[in-house]
Short mmCIF file of N, CA and C in Angstrom, two decimals:
data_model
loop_
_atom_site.label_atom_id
_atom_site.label_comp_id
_atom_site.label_asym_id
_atom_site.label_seq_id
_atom_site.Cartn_x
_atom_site.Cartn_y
_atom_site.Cartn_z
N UNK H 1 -73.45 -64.16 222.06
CA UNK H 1 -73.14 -64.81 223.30
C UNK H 1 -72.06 -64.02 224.03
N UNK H 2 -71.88 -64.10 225.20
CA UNK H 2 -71.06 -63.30 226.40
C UNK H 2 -69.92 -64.30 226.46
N UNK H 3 -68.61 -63.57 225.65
CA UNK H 3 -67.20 -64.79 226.12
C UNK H 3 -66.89 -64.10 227.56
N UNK H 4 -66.17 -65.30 228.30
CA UNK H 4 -65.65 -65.04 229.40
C UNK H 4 -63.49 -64.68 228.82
N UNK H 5 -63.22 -63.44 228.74
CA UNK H 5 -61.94 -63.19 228.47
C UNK H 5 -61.01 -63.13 229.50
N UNK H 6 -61.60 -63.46 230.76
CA UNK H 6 -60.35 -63.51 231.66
C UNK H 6 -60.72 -62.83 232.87
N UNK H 7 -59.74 -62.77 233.71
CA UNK H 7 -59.79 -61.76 234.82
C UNK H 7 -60.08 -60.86 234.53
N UNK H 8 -60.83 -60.02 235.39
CA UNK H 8 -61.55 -58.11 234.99
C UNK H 8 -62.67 -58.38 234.11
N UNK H 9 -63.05 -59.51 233.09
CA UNK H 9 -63.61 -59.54 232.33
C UNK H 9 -63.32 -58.69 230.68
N UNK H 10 -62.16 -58.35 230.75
CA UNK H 10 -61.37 -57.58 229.98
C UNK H 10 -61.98 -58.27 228.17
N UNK H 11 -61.85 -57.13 227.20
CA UNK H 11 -62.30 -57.48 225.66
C UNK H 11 -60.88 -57.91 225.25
N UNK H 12 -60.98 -57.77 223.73
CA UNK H 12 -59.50 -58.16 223.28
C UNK H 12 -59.06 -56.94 223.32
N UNK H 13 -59.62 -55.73 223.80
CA UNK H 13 -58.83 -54.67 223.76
C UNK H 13 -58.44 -53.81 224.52
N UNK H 14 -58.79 -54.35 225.41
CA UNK H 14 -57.88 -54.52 227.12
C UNK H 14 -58.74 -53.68 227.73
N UNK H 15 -59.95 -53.13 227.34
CA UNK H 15 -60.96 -52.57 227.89
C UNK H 15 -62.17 -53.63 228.96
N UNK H 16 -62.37 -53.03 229.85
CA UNK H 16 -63.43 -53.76 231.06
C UNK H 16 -64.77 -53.94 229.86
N UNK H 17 -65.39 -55.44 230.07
CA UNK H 17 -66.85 -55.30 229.40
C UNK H 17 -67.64 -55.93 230.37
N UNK H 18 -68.27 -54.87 230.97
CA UNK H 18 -69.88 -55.80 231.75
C UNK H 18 -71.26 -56.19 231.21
N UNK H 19 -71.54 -57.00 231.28
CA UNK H 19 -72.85 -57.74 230.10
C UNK H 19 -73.99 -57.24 231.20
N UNK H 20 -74.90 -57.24 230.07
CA UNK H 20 -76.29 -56.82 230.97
C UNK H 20 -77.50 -58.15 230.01
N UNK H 21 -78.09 -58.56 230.56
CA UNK H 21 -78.73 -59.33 229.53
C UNK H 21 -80.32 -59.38 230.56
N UNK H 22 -81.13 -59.11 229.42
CA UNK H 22 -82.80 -59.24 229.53
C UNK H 22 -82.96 -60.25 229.22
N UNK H 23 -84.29 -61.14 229.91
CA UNK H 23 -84.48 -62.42 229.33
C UNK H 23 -86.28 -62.28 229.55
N UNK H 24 -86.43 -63.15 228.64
CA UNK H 24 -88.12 -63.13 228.33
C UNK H 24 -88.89 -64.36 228.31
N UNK H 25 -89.50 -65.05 229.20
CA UNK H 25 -90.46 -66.30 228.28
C UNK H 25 -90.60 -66.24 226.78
N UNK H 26 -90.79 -67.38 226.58
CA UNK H 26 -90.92 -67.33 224.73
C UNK H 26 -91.99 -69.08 224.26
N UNK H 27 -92.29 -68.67 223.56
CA UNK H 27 -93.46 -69.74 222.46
C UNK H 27 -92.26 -71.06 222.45
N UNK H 28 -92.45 -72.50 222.74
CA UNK H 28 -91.81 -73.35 221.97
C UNK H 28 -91.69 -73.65 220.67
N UNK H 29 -90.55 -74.11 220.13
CA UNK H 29 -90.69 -74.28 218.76
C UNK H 29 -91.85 -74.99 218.10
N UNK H 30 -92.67 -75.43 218.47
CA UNK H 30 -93.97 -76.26 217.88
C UNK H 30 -94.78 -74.72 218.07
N UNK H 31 -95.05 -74.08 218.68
CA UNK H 31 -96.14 -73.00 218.63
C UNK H 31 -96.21 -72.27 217.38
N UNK H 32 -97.38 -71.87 217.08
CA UNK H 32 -97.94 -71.10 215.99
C UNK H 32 -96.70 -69.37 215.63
N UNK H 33 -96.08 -69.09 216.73
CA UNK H 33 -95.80 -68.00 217.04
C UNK H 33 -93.73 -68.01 216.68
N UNK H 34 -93.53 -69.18 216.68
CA UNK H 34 -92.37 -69.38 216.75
C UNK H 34 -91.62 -68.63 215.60
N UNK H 35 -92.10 -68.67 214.35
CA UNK H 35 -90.96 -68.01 213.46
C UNK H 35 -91.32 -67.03 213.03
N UNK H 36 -92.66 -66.15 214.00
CA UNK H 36 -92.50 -64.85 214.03
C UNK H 36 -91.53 -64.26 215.16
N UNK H 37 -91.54 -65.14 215.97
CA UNK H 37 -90.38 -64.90 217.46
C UNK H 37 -88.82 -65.06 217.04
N UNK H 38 -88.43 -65.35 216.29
CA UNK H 38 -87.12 -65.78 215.47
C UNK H 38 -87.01 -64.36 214.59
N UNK H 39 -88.39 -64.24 214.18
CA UNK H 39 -87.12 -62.64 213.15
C UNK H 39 -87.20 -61.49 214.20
N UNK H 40 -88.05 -61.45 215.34
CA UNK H 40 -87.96 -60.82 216.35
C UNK H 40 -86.55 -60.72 217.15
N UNK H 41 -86.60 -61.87 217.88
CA UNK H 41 -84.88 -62.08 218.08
C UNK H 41 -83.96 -61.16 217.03
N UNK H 42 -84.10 -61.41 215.76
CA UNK H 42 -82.98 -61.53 215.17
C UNK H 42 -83.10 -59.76 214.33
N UNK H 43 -84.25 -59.39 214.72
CA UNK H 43 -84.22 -57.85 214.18
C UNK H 43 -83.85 -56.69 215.29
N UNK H 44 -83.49 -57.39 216.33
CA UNK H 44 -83.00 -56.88 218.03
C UNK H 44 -81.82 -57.22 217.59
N UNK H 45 -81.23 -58.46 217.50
CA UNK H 45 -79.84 -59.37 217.88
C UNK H 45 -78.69 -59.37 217.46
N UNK H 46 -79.81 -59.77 215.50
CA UNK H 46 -78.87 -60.36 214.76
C UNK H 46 -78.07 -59.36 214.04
N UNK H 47 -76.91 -60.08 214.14
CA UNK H 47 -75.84 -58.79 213.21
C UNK H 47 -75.85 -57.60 213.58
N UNK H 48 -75.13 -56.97 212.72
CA UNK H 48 -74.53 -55.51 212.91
C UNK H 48 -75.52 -54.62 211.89
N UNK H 49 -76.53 -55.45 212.02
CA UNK H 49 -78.04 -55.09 211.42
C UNK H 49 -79.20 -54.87 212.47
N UNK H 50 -79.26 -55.72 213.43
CA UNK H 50 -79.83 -55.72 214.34
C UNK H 50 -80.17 -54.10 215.46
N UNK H 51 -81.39 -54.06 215.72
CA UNK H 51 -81.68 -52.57 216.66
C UNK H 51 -80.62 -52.34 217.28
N UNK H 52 -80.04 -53.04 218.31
CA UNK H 52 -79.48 -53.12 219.02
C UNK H 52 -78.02 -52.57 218.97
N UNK H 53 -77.35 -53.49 218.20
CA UNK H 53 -76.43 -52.77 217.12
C UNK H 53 -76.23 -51.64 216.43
N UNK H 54 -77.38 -51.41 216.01
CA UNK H 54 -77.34 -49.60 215.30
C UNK H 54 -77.66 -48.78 216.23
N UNK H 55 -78.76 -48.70 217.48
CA UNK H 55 -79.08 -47.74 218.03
C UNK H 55 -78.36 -47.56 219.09
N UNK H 56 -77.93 -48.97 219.88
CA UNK H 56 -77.52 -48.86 221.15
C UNK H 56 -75.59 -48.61 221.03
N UNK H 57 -74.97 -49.25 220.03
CA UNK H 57 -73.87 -49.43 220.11
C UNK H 57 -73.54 -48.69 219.13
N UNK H 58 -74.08 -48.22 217.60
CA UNK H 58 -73.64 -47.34 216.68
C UNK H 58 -74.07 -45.91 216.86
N UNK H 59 -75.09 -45.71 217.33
CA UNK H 59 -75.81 -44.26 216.94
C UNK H 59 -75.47 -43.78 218.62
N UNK H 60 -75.45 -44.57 219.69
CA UNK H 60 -75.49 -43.82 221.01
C UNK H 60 -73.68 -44.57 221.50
N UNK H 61 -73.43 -45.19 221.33
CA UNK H 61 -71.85 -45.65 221.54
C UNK H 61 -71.59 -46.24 222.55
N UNK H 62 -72.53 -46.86 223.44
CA UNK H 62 -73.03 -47.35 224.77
C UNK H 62 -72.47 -49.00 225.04
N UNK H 63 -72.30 -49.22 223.96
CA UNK H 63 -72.13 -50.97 223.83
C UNK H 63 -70.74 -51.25 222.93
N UNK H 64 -69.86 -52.18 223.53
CA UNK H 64 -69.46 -52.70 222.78
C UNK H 64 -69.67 -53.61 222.26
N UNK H 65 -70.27 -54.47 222.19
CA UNK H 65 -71.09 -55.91 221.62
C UNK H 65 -72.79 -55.71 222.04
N UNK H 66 -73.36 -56.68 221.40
CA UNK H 66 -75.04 -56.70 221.25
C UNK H 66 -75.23 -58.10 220.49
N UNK H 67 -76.26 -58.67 220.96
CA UNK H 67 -76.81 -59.73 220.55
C UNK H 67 -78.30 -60.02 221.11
N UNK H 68 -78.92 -61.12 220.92
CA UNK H 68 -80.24 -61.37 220.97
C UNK H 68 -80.40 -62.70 220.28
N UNK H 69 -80.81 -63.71 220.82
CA UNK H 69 -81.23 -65.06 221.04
C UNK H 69 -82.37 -65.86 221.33
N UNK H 70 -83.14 -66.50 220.20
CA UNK H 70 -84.08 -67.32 220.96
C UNK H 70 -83.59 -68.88 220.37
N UNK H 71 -83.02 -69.13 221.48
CA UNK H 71 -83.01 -70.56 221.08
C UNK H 71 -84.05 -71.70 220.72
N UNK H 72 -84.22 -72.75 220.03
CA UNK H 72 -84.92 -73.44 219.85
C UNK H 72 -85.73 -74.45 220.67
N UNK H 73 -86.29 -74.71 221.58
CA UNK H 73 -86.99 -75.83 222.56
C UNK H 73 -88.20 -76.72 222.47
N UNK H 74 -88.05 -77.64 223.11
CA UNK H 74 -89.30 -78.68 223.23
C UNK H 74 -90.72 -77.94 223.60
N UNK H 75 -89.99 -77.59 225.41
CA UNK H 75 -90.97 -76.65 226.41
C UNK H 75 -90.62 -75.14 225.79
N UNK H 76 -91.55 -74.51 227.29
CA UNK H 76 -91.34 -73.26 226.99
C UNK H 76 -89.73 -72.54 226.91
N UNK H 77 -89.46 -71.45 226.09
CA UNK H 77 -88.67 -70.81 225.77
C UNK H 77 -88.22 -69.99 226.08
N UNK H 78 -87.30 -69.03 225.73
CA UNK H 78 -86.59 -67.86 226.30
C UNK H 78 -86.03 -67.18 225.20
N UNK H 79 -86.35 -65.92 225.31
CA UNK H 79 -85.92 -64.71 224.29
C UNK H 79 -84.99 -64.01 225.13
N UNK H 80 -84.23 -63.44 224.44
CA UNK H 80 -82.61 -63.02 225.43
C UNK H 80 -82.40 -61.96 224.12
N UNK H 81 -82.02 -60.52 224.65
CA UNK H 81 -80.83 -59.87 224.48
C UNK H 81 -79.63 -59.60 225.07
N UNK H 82 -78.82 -59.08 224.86
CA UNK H 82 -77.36 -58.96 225.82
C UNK H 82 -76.73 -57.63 225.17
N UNK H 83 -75.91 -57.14 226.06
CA UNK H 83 -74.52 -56.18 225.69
C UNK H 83 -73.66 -56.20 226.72
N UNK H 84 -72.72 -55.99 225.88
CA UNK H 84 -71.42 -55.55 226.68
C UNK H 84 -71.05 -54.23 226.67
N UNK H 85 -70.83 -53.63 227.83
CA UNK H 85 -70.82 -52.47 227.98
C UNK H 85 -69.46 -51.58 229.05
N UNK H 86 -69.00 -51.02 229.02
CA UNK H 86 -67.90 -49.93 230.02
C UNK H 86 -68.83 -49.98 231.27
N UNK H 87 -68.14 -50.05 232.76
CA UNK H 87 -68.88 -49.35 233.89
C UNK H 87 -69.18 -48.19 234.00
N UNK H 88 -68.62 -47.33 233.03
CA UNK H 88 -69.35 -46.47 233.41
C UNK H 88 -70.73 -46.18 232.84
N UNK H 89 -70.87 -46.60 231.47
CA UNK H 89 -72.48 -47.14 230.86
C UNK H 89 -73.09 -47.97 230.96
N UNK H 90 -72.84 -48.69 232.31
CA UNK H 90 -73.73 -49.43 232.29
C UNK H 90 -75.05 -49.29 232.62
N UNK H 91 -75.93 -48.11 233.47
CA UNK H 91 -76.79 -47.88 233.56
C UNK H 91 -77.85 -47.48 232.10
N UNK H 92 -76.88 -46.23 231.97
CA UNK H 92 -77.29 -45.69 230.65
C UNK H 92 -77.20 -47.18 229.13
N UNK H 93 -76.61 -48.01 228.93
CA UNK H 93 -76.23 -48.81 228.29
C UNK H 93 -77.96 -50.06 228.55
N UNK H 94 -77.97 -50.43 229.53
CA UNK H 94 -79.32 -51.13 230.37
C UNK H 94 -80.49 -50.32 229.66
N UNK H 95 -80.15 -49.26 230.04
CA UNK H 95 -81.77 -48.37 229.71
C UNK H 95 -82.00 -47.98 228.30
N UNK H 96 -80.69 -48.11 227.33
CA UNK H 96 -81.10 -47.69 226.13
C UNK H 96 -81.50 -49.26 225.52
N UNK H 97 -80.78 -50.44 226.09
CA UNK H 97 -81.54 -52.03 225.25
C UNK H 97 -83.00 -51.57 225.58
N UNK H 98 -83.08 -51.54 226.95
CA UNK H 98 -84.99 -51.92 227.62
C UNK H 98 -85.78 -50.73 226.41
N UNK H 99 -84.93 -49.52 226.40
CA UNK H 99 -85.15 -48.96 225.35
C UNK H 99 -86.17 -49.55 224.49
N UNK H 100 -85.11 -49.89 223.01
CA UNK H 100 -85.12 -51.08 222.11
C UNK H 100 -86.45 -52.02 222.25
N UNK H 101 -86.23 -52.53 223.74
CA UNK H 101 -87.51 -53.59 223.32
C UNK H 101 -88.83 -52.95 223.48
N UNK H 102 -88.98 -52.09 224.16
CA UNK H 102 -90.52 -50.84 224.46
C UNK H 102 -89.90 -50.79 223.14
N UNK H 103 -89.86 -49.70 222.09
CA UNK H 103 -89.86 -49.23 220.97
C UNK H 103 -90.63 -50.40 220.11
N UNK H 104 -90.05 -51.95 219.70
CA UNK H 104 -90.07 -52.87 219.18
C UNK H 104 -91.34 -53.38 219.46
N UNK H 105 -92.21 -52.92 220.37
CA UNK H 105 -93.63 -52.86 220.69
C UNK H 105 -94.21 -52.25 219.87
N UNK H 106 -93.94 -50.56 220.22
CA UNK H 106 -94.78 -49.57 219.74
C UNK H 106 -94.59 -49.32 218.03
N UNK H 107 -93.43 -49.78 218.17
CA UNK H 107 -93.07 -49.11 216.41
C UNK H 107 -93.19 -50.06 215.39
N UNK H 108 -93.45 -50.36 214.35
CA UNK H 108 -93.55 -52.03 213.48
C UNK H 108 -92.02 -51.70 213.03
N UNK H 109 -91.22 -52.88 212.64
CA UNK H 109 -90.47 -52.85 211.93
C UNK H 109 -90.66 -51.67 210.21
N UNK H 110 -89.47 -51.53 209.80
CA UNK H 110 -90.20 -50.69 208.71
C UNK H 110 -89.45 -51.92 207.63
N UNK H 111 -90.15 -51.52 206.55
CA UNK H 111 -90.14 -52.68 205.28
C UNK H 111 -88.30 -52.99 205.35
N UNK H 112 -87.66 -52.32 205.31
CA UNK H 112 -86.11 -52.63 205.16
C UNK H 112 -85.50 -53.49 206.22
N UNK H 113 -86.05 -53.33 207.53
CA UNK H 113 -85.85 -54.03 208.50
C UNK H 113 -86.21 -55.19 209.09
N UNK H 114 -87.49 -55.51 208.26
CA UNK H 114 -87.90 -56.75 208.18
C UNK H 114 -87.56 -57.73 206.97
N UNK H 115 -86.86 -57.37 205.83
CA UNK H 115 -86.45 -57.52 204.85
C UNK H 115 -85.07 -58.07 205.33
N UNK H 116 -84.16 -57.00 206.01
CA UNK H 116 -83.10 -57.53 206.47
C UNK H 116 -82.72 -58.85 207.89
N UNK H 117 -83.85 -58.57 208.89
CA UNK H 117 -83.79 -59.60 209.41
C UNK H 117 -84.40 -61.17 209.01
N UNK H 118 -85.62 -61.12 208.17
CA UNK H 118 -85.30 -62.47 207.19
C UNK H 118 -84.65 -63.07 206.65
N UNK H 119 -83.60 -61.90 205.91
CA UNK H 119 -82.99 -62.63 205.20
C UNK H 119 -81.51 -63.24 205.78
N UNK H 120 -80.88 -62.41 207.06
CA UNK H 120 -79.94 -62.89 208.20
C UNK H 120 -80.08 -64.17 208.08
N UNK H 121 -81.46 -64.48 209.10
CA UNK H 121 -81.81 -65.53 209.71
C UNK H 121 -82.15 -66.51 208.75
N UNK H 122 -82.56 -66.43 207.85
CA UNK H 122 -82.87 -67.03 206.65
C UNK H 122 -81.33 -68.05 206.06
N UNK H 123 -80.71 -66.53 206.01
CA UNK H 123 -79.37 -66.84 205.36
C UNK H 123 -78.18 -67.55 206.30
N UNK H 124 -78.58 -67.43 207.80
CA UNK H 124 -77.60 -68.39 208.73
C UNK H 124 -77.84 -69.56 208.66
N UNK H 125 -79.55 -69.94 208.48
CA UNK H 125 -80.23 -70.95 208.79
C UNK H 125 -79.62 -71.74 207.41
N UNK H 126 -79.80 -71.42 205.94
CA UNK H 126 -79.16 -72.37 204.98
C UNK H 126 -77.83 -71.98 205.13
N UNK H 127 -76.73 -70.99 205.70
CA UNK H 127 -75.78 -71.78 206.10
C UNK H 127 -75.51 -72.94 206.78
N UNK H 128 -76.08 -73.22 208.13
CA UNK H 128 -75.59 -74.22 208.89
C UNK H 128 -75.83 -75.36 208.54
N UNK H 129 -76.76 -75.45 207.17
CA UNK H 129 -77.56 -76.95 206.78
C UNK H 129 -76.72 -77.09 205.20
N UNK H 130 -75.48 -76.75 205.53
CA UNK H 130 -74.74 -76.91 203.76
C UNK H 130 -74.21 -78.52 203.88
N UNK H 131 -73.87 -79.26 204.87
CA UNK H 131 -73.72 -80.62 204.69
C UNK H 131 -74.60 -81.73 204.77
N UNK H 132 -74.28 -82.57 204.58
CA UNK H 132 -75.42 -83.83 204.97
C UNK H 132 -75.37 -84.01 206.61
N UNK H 133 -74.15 -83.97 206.85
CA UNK H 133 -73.82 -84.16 208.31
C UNK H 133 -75.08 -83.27 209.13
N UNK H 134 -75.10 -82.26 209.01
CA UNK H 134 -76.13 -81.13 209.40
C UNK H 134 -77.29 -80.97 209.03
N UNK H 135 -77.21 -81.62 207.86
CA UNK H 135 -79.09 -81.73 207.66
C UNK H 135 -79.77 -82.98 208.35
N UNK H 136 -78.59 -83.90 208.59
CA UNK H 136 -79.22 -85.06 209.31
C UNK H 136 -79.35 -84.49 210.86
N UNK H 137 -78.15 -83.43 211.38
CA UNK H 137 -78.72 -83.10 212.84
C UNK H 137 -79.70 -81.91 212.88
N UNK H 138 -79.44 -81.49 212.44
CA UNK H 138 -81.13 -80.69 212.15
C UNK H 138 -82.83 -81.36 211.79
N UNK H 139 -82.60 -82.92 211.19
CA UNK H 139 -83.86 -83.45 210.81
C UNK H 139 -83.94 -84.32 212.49
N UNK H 140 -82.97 -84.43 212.94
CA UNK H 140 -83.07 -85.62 214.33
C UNK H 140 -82.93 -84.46 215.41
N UNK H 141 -82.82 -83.04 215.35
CA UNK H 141 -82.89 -81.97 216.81
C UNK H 141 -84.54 -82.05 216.37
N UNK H 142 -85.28 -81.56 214.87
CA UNK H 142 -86.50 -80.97 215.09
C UNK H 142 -87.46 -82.84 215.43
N UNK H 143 -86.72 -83.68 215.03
CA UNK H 143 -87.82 -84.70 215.74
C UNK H 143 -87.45 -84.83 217.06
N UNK H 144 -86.36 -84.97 217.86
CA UNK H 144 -86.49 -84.64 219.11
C UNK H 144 -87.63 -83.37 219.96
N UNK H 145 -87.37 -82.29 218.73
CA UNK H 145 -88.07 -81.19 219.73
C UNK H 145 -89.82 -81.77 219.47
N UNK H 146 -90.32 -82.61 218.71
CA UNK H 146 -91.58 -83.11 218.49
C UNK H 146 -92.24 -82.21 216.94
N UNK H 147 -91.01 -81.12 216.02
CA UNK H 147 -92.06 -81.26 214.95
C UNK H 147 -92.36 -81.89 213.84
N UNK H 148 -91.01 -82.74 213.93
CA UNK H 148 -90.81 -84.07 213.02
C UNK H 148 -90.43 -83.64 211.96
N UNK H 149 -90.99 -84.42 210.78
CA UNK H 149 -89.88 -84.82 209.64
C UNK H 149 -90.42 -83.00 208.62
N UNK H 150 -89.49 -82.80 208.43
CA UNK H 150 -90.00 -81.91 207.14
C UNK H 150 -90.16 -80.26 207.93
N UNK H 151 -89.53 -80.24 209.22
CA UNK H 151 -90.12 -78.90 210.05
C UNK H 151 -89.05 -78.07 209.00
N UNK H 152 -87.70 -78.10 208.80
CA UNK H 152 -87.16 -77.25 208.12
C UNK H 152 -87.71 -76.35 206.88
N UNK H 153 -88.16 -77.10 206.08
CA UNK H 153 -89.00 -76.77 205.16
C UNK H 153 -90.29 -75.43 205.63
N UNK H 154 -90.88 -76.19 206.62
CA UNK H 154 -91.97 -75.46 206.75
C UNK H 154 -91.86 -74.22 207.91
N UNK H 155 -90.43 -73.97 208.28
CA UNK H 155 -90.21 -73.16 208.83
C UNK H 155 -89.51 -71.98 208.00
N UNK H 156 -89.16 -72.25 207.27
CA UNK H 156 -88.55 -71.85 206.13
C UNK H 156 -89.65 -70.61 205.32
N UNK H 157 -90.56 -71.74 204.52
CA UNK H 157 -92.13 -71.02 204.42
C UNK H 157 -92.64 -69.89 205.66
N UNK H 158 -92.58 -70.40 206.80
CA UNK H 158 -93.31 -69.89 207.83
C UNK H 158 -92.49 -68.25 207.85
N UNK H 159 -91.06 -68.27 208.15
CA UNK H 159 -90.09 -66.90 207.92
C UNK H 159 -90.65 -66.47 207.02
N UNK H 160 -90.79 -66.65 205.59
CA UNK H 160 -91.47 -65.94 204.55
C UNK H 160 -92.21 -65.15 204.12
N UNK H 161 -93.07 -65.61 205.41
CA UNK H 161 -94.41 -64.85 205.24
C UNK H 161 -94.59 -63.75 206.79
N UNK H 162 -93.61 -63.85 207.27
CA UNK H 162 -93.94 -63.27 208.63
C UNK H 162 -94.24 -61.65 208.37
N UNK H 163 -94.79 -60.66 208.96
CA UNK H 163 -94.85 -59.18 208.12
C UNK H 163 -94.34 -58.73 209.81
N UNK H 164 -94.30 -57.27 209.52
CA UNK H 164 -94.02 -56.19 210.53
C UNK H 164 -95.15 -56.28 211.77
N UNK H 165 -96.68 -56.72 211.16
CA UNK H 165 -97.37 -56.48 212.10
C UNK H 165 -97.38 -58.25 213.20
N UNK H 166 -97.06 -59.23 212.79
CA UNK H 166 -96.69 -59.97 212.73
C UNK H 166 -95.44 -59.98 214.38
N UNK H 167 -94.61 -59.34 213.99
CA UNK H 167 -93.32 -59.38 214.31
C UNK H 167 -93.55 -58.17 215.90
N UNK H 168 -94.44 -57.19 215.70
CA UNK H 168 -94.82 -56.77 216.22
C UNK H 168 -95.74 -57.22 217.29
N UNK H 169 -96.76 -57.81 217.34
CA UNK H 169 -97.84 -58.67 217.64
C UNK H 169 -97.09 -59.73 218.17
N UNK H 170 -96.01 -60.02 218.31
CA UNK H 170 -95.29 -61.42 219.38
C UNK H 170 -94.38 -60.71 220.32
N UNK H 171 -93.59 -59.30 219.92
CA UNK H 171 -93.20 -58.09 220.64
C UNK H 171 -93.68 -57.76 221.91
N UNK H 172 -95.35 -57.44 221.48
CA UNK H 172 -96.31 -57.39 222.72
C UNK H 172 -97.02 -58.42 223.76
N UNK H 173 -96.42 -59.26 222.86
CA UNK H 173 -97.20 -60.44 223.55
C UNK H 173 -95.94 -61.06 224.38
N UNK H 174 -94.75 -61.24 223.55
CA UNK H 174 -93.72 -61.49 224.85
C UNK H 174 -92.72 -60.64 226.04
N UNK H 175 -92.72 -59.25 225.18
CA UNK H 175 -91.48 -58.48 225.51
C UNK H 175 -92.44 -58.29 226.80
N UNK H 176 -92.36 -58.68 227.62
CA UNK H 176 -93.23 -58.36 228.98
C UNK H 176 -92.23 -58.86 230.22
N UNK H 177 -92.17 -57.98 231.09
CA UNK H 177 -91.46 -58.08 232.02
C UNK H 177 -90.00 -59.06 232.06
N UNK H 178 -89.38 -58.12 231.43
CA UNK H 178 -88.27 -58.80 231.52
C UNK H 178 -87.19 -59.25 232.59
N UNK H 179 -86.74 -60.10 232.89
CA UNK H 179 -85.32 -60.89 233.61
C UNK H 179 -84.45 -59.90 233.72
N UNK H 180 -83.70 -58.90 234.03
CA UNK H 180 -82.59 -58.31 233.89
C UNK H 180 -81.27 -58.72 234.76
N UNK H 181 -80.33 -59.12 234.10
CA UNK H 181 -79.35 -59.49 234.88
C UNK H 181 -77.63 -58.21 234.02
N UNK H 182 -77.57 -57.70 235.40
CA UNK H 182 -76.24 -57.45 234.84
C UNK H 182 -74.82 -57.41 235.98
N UNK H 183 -74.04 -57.96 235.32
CA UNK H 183 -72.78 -58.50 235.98
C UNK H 183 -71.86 -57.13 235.78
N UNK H 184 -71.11 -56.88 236.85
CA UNK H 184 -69.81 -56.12 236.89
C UNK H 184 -68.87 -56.33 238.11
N UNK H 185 -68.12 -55.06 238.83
CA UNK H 185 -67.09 -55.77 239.64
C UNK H 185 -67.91 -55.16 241.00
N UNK H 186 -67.46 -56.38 242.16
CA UNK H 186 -68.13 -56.13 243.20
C UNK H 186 -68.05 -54.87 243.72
N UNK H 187 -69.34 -54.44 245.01
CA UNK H 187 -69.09 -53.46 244.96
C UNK H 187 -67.67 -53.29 246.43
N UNK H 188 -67.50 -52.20 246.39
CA UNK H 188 -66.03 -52.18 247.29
C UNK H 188 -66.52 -51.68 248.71
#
């Protein structure tokens, strides 16, 4: 997520960060497609594991932050990446995410990378459900969203089995014309 740090938009390290964020239609959580769209998100997004993270911000130095999001919904959905980036990369910074998601088309995940984004998402997901408190709002969000009693479980299963071609195959089917929004300082 994009914190707001203040005037200038300044990091904690007193450096300017301008966010650029792509946004995508996405499958609702009841669709067939959904928790192949989740390790998608999260093999872009998640962690300092995530494409995004290694290519855009570790290997090319373009970003200071990276993330990627599909939140959960009733209706239709939205797939989101983001970075934070210097003005002066921000062009170059834009073009290496859009990068990322063309690649994430053409290329399948390779076995390590789909390995690692399961098990992220896997592993956030039984974090946030370690109390009762949370397993009860997690059993009353998925009957709100309409998949009722027991969706945890079977989403759970569903991550499990998702493969590269899989992960790939919802890539092409959503990464399509993306939203681009990016914020910096007006122009003068």
């Amino acid at each position: 997520s994009i914190m707001d740090l203040g005037p200038g938009n300044d990091t904690a390290f007193g450096t300017r960060s301008d966010p650029a964020i792509a946004g995508f239609l996405a499958p609702p959580t009841s669709h067939a497609d959904y928790a192949a769209v989740k390790v998608l998100a999260t093999a872009l997004g998640g962690g300092m594991a995530g494409r995004l993270f290694t290519e855009v911000r570790d290997k090319q130095g373009l970003a200071y932050s990276t993330g990627g999001a599909y939140p959960s919904r009733e209706g239709p959905g939205v797939l989101f990446t983001q970075l934070g980036t210097a003005p002066a990369n921000q062009a170059r910074a834009e073009t290496a995410m859009l990068g990322e998601l063309e690649r994430i088309r053409r290329e399948p995940l390779n076995p390590a990378e789909l390995t690692r984004a399961k098990g992220y998402l896997l592993g956030q997901f039984a974090l946030d459900r370690r109390t009762n408190a949370r397993l009860s709002w997690y059993d009353a969000f998925f009957e709100a969203l309409g998949v009722g009693p027991g969706f945890a479980e079977r989403y759970v299963r569903a991550v499990e089995v998702v493969t590269a071609e899989d992960v790939q195959r919802v890539a092409r089917a959503y990464l399509t014309a993306p939203t681009v929004v990016t914020l910096g300082p007006a122009a003068q």
